[in-house]
Coordinates of C-alpha atoms and ligand atoms in Angstrom, one line a residue:
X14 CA 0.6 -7.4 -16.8
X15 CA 2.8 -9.0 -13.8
X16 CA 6.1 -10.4 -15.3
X17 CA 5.2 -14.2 -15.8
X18 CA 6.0 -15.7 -12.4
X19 CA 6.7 -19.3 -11.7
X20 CA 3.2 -20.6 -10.0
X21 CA 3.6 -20.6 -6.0
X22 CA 3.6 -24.7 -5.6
X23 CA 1.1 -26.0 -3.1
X24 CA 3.0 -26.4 0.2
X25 CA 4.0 -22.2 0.3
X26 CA 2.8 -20.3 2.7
X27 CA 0.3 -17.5 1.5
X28 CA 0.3 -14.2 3.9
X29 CA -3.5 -13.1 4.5
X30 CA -3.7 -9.5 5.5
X31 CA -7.0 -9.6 7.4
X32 CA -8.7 -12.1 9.5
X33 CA -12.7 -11.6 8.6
X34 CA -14.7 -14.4 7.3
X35 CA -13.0 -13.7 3.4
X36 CA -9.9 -14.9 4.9
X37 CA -11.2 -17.8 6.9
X38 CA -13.0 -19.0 3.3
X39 CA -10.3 -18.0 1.1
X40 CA -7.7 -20.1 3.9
X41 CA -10.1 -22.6 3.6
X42 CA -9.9 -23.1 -0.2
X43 CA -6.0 -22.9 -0.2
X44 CA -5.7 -25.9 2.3
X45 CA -7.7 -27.7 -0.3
X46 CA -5.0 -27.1 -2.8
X47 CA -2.5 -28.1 -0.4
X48 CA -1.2 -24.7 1.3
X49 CA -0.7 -23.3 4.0
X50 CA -1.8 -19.3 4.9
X51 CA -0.1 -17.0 7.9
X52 CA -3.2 -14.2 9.0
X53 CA -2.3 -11.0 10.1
X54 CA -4.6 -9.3 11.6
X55 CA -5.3 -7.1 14.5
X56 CA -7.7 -9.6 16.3
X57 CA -6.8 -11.7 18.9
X58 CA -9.4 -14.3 17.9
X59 CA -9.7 -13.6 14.1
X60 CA -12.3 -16.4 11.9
X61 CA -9.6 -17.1 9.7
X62 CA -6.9 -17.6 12.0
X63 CA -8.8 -20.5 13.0
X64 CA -8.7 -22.1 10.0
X65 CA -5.1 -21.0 9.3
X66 CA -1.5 -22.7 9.8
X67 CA -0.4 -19.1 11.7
X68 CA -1.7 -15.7 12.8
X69 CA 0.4 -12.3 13.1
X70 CA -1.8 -10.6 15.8
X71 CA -0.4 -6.9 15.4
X72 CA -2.3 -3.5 14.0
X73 CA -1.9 -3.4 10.2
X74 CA 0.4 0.1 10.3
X75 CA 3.1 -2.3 12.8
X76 CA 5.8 -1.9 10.2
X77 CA 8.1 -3.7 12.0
X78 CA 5.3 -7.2 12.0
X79 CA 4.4 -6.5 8.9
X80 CA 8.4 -7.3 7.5
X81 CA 8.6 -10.0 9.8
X82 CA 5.1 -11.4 8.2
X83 CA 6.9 -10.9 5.0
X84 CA 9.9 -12.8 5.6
X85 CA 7.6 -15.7 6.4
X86 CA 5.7 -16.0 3.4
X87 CA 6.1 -16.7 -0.4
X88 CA 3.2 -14.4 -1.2
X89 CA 0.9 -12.3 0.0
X90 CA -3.0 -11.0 -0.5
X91 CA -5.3 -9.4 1.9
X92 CA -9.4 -9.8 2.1
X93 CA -10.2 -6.4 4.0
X94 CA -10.3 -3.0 2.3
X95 CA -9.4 -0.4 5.1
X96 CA -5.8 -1.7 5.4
X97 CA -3.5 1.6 5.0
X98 CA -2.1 1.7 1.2
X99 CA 1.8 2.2 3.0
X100 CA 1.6 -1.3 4.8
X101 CA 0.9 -3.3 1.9
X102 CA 3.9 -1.6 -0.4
X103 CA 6.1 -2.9 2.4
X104 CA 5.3 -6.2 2.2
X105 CA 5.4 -5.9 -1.9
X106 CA 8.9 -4.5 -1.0
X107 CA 10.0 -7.9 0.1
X108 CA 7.4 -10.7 -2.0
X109 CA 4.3 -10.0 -4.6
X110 CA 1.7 -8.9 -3.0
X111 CA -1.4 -10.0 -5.4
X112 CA -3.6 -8.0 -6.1
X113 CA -1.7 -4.9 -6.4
X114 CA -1.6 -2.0 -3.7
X115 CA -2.3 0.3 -6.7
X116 CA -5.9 -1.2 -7.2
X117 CA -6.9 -1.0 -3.4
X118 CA -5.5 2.6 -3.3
X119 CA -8.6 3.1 -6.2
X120 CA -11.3 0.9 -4.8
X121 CA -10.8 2.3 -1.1
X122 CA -11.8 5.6 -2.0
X123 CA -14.6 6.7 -3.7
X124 CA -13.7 9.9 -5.5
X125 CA -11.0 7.7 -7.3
X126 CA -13.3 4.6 -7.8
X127 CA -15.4 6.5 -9.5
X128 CA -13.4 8.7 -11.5
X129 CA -12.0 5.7 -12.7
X130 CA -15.2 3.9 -13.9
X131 CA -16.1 7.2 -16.0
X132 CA -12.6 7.6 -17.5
X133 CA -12.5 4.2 -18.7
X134 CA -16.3 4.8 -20.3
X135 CA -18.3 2.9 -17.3
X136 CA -21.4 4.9 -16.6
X137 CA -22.2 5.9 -13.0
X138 CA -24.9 7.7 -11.3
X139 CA -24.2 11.5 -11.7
X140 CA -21.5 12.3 -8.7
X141 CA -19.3 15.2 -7.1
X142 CA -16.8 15.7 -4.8
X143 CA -17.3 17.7 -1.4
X144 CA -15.3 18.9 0.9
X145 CA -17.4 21.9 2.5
X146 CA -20.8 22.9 3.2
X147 CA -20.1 25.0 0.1
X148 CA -19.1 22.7 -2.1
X149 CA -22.3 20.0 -0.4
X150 CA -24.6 22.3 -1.1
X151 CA -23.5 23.2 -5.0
X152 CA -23.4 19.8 -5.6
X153 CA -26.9 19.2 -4.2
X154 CA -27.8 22.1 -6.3
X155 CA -26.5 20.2 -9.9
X156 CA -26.9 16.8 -9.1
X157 CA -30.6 17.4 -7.6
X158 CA -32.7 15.6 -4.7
X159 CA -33.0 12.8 -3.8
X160 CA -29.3 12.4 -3.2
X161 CA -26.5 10.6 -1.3
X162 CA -23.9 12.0 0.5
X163 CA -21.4 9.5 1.3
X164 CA -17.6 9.6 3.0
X165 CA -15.0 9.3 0.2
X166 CA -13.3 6.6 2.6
X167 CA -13.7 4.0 5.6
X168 CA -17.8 3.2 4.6
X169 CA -18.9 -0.3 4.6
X170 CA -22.0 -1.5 4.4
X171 CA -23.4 1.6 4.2
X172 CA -22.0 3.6 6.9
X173 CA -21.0 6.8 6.2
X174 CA -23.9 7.6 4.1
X175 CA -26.6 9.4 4.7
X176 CA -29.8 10.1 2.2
X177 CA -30.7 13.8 1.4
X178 CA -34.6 13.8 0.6
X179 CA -36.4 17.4 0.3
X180 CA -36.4 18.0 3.6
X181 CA -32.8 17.3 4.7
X182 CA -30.7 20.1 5.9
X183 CA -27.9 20.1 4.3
X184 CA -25.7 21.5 7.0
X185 CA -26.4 18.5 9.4
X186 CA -25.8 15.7 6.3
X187 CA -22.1 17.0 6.3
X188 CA -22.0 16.8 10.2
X189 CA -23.2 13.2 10.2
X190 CA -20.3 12.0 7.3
X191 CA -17.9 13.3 9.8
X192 CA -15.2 13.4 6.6
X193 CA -12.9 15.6 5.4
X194 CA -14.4 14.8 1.7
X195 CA -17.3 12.9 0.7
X196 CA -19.3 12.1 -2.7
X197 CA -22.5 13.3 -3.6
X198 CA -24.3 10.8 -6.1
X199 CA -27.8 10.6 -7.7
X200 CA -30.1 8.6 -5.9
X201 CA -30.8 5.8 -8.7
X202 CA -34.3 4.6 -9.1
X203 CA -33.2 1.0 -9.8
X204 CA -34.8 -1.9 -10.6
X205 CA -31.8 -4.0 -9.7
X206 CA -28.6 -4.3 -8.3
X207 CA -26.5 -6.7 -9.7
X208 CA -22.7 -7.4 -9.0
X209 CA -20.4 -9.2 -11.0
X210 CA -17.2 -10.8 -9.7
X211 CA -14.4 -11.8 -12.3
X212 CA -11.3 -14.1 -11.8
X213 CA -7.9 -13.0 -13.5
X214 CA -4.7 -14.7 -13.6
X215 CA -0.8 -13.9 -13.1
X216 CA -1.1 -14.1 -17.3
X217 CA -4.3 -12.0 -17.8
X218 CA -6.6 -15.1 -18.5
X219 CA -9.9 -14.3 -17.2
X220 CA -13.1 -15.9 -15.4
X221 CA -16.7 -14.2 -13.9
X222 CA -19.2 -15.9 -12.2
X223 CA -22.8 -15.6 -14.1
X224 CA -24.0 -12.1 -12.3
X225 CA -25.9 -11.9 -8.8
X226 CA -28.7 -10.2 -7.9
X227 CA -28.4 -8.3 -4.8
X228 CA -31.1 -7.6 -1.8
X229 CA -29.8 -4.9 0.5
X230 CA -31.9 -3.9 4.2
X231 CA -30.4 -0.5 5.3
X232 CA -27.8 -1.2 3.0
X233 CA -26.4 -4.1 4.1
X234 CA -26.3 -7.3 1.9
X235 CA -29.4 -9.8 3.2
X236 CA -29.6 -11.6 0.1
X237 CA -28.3 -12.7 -3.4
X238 CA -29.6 -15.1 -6.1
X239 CA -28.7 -16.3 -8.9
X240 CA -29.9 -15.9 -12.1
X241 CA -29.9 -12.9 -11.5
X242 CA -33.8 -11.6 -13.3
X243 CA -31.9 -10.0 -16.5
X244 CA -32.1 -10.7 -20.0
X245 CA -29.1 -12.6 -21.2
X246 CA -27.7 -9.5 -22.9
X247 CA -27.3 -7.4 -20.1
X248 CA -26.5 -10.8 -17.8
X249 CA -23.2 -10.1 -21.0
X250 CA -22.8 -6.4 -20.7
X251 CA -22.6 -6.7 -17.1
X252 CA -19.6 -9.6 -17.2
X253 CA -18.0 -7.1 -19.7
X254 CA -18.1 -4.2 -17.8
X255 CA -16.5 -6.4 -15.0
X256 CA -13.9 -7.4 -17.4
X257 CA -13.1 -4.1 -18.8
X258 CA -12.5 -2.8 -15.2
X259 CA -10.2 -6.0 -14.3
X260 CA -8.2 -6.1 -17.2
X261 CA -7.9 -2.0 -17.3
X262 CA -6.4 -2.1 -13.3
X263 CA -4.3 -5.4 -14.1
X264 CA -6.4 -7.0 -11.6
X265 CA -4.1 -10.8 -10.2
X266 CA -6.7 -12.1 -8.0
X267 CA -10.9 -11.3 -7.8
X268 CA -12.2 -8.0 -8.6
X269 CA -15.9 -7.8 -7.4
X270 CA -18.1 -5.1 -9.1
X271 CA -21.6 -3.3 -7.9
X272 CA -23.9 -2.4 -10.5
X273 CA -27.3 -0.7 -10.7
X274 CA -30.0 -1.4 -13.1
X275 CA -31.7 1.8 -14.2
X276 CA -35.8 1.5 -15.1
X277 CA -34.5 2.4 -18.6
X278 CA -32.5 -0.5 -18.8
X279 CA -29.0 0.8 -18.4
X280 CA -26.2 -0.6 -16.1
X281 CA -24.6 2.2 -13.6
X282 CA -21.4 1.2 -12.1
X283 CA -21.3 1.6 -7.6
X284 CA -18.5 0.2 -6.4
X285 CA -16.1 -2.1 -6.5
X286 CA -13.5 -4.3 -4.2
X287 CA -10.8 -6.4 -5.7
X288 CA -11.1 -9.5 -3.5
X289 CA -14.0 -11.7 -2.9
X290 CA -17.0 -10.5 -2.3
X291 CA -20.3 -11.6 -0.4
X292 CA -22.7 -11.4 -3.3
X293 CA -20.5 -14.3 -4.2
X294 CA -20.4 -16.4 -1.6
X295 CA -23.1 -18.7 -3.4
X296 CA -20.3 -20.0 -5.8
X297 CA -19.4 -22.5 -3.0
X298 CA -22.0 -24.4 -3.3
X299 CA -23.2 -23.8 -6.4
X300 CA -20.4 -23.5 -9.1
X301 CA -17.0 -26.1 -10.6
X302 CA -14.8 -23.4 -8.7
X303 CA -15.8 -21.2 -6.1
X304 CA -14.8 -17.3 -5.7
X305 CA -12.3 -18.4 -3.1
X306 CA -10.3 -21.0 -5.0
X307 CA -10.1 -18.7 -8.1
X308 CA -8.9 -16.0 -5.5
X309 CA -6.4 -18.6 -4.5
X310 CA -5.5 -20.1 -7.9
X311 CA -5.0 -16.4 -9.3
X312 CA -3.0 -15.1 -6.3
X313 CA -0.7 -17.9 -6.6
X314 CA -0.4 -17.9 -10.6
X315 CA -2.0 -21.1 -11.7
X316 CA -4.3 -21.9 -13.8
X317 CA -7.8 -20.8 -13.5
X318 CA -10.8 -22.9 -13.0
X319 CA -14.5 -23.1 -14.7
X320 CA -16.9 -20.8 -13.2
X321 CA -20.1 -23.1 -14.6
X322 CA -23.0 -23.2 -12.0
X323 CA -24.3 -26.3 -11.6
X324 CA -27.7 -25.2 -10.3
X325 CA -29.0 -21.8 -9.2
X326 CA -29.1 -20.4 -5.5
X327 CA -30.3 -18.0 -3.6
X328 CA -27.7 -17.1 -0.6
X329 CA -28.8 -15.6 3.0
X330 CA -26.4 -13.7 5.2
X331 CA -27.0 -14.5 8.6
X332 CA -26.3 -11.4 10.5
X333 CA -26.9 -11.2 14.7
X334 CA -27.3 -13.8 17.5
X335 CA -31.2 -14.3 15.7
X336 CA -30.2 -15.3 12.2
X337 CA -27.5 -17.6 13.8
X338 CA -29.8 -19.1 16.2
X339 CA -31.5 -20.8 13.2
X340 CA -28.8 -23.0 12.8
X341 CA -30.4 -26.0 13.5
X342 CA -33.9 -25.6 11.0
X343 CA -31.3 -24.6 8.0
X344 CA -29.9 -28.0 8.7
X345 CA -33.2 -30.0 8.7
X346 CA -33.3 -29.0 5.0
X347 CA -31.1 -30.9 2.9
X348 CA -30.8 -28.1 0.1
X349 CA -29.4 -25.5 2.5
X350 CA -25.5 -25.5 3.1
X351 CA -25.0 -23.7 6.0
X352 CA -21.9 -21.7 6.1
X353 CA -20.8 -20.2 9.7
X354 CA -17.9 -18.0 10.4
X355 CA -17.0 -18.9 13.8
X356 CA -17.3 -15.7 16.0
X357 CA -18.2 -15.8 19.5
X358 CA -19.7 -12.2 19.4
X359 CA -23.0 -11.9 17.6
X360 CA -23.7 -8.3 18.3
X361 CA -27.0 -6.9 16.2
X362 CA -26.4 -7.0 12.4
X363 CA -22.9 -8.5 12.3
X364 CA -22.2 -11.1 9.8
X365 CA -22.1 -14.5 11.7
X366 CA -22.6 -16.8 8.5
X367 CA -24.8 -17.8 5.5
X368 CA -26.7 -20.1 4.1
X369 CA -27.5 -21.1 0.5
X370 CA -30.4 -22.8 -0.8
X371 CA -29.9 -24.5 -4.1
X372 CA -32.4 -25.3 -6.7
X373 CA -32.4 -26.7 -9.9
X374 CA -30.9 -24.9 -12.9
X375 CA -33.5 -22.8 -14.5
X376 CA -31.3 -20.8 -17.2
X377 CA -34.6 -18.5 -18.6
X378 CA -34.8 -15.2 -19.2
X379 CA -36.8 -13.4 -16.9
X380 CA -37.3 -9.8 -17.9
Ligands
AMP15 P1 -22.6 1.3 -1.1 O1 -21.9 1.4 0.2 O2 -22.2 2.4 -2.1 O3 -22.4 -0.1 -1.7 O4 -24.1 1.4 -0.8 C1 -24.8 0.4 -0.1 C2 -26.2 0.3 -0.7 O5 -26.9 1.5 -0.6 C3 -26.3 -0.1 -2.1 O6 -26.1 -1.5 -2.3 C4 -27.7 0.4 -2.5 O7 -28.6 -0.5 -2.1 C5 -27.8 1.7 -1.7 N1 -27.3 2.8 -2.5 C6 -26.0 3.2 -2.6 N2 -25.9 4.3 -3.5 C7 -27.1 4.5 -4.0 C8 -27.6 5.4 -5.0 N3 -26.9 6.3 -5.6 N4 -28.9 5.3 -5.3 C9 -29.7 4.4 -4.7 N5 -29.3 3.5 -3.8 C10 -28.0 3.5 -3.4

């Protein structure tokens, strides 16, 4: 656990390392709570640097911006994955960086994400490492087809994966990864996916928002509702499994946790990313404290606030010019918050906003 540090008052400046629609949120939630937040990002015009006090527009390896962003700020978190692990020990060279470098360094890359679910007894689909066509086709071999081969690094939204059914040649999956090492999982059956995002403090006192369940298209998140259709008991081994893996890394901020649900009923760890995450992005709307405001409260060591959800929701991304052209019908519905990020570019599938519909609270168990 982090020495015990003094809370950050309201009125510091918190140093954002990326400037995606996390940020812009998360910036959001800390001018609520009276602070200010410096971006850096590599983006000239950035969604959270809209929202923000100050922006840093340099490339996230520029070490001489990134001391200078240092020297600015009383403490620092970032919202984007991909940042190189040798930038953010700089900054944690000069104030606390929250959550710790350490963590990304696991969740960024999937041979160590997954290594680490397994060795602290989280289950996962059966995996292996590859680096060759050799070692590809051996692992094809034990863990069986259908498969996934994925890149150990750099995917998001499911890029850098590619499914090997009976008929895939295995010599063209390794030339579509384009990756020096990969991971070759199980495909699961699943009758779910489910993600879990928990809350943790500068003094290890935890939160999690009641589980989502997740609707992916081509692998990219389309939609997530909550309650999640789960019996209460797994709804409880999925918060502890969430737990286990925050309080195991020393999480100070959100960790966010994928999960499968197997047809036999078991939970399989997939991934996880320790800031917010948009299977959460419901809790705005529908929860005491949102994922954002606990990311902020956390990062700046104070107190934690309830997770309770008020009602239940289903949450929408809209993704592409069509999706955010809709803008006006969500509004003509008084149950819809609309949420939109701000960017002038809606190319095809990029995240452009949401939208949550709330409903009353429900609180069955569906199985
Ligand atoms: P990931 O980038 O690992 O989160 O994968 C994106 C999405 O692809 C997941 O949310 C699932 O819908 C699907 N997927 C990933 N891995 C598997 C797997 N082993 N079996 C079945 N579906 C998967």
């Amino acid at each position: 656990m982090e020495k015990a540090a003094l809370p950050v008052p309201p009125g510091s400046i918190i140093g954002i390392v990326g400037g995606g629609q996390l940020g812009r949120m998360a910036a959001m939630a800390a001018a609520r709570l009276g602070y200010r937040c410096h971006i850096f990002t590599p983006d000239t015009d950035s969604p959270a640097a809209h929202v923000a006090m100050t922006k840093t527009v340099a490339s996230y390896d520029d070490m001489h911006a990134l001391r200078a962003f240092a020297a600015q700020i009383d403490v620092a978190t970032f919202e984007f994955e991909n940042i190189p692990i040798e930038s953010l020990r700089l900054v944690a060279e000069q104030i606390p960086v929250r959550p710790s470098w350490k963590i990304l360094k696991v969740a960024q890359d999937r041979v160590r994400e997954k290594t680490f679910f397994n060795t602290i007894g989280l289950k996962t689909a059966p995996w292996r490492r590859v680096f060759d066509k050799a070692s590809l086709a051996q692992a094809v071999a034990e863990v069986g087809r259908p498969a996934i081969l994925k890149t150990a690094r750099f995917g998001y939204d499911g890029k850098g994966q590619i499914l090997i059914d009976d008929s895939t040649p295995l010599e063209d999956a390794w030339h579509c990864i384009d990756s020096e090492v990969g991971v070759v999982e199980a495909f699961v059956d699943f009758t779910r996916e489910l993600s879990v995002i928990v809350a943790r403090g500068v003094d290890g006192a935890w939160t999690a928002f009641d589980p989502a369940e997740n609707h992916h298209t081509n692998s990219v998140l389309q939609m997530s509702q909550v309650p999640a259709r789960i019996h209460s008991r797994m709804a409880v081994s999925a918060v502890e499994a969430g737990r286990h893996a925050a309080e195991v890394l020393d999480v100070v901020g959100i960790l966010a946790v994928e999960m499968f649900v197997t047809r036999e009923g078991n939970l399989l760890m997939n991934e996880m990313a320790p800031r917010p995450h948009n299977s959460g992005h419901w809790t705005l709307d529908a929860c005491v404290t949102d994922q954002f405001e606990q990311f902020i409260r956390a990062v700046c060591g104070l107190p934690l606030g309830s997770p309770a959800r008020y009602c239940d929701a289903e949450m929408l991304n809209l993704l592409g010019e069509e999706d955010v052209a809709r803008w006006q019908n969500i509004l003509n519905n008084p149950f819809a918050r609309l949420h939109l990020y701000g960017k002038n570019d809606a190319r095809p599938g990029r995240k452009m906003g949401h939208v949550t519909h709330l409903k009353p609270r429900t609180d069955i168990d569906q199985c």
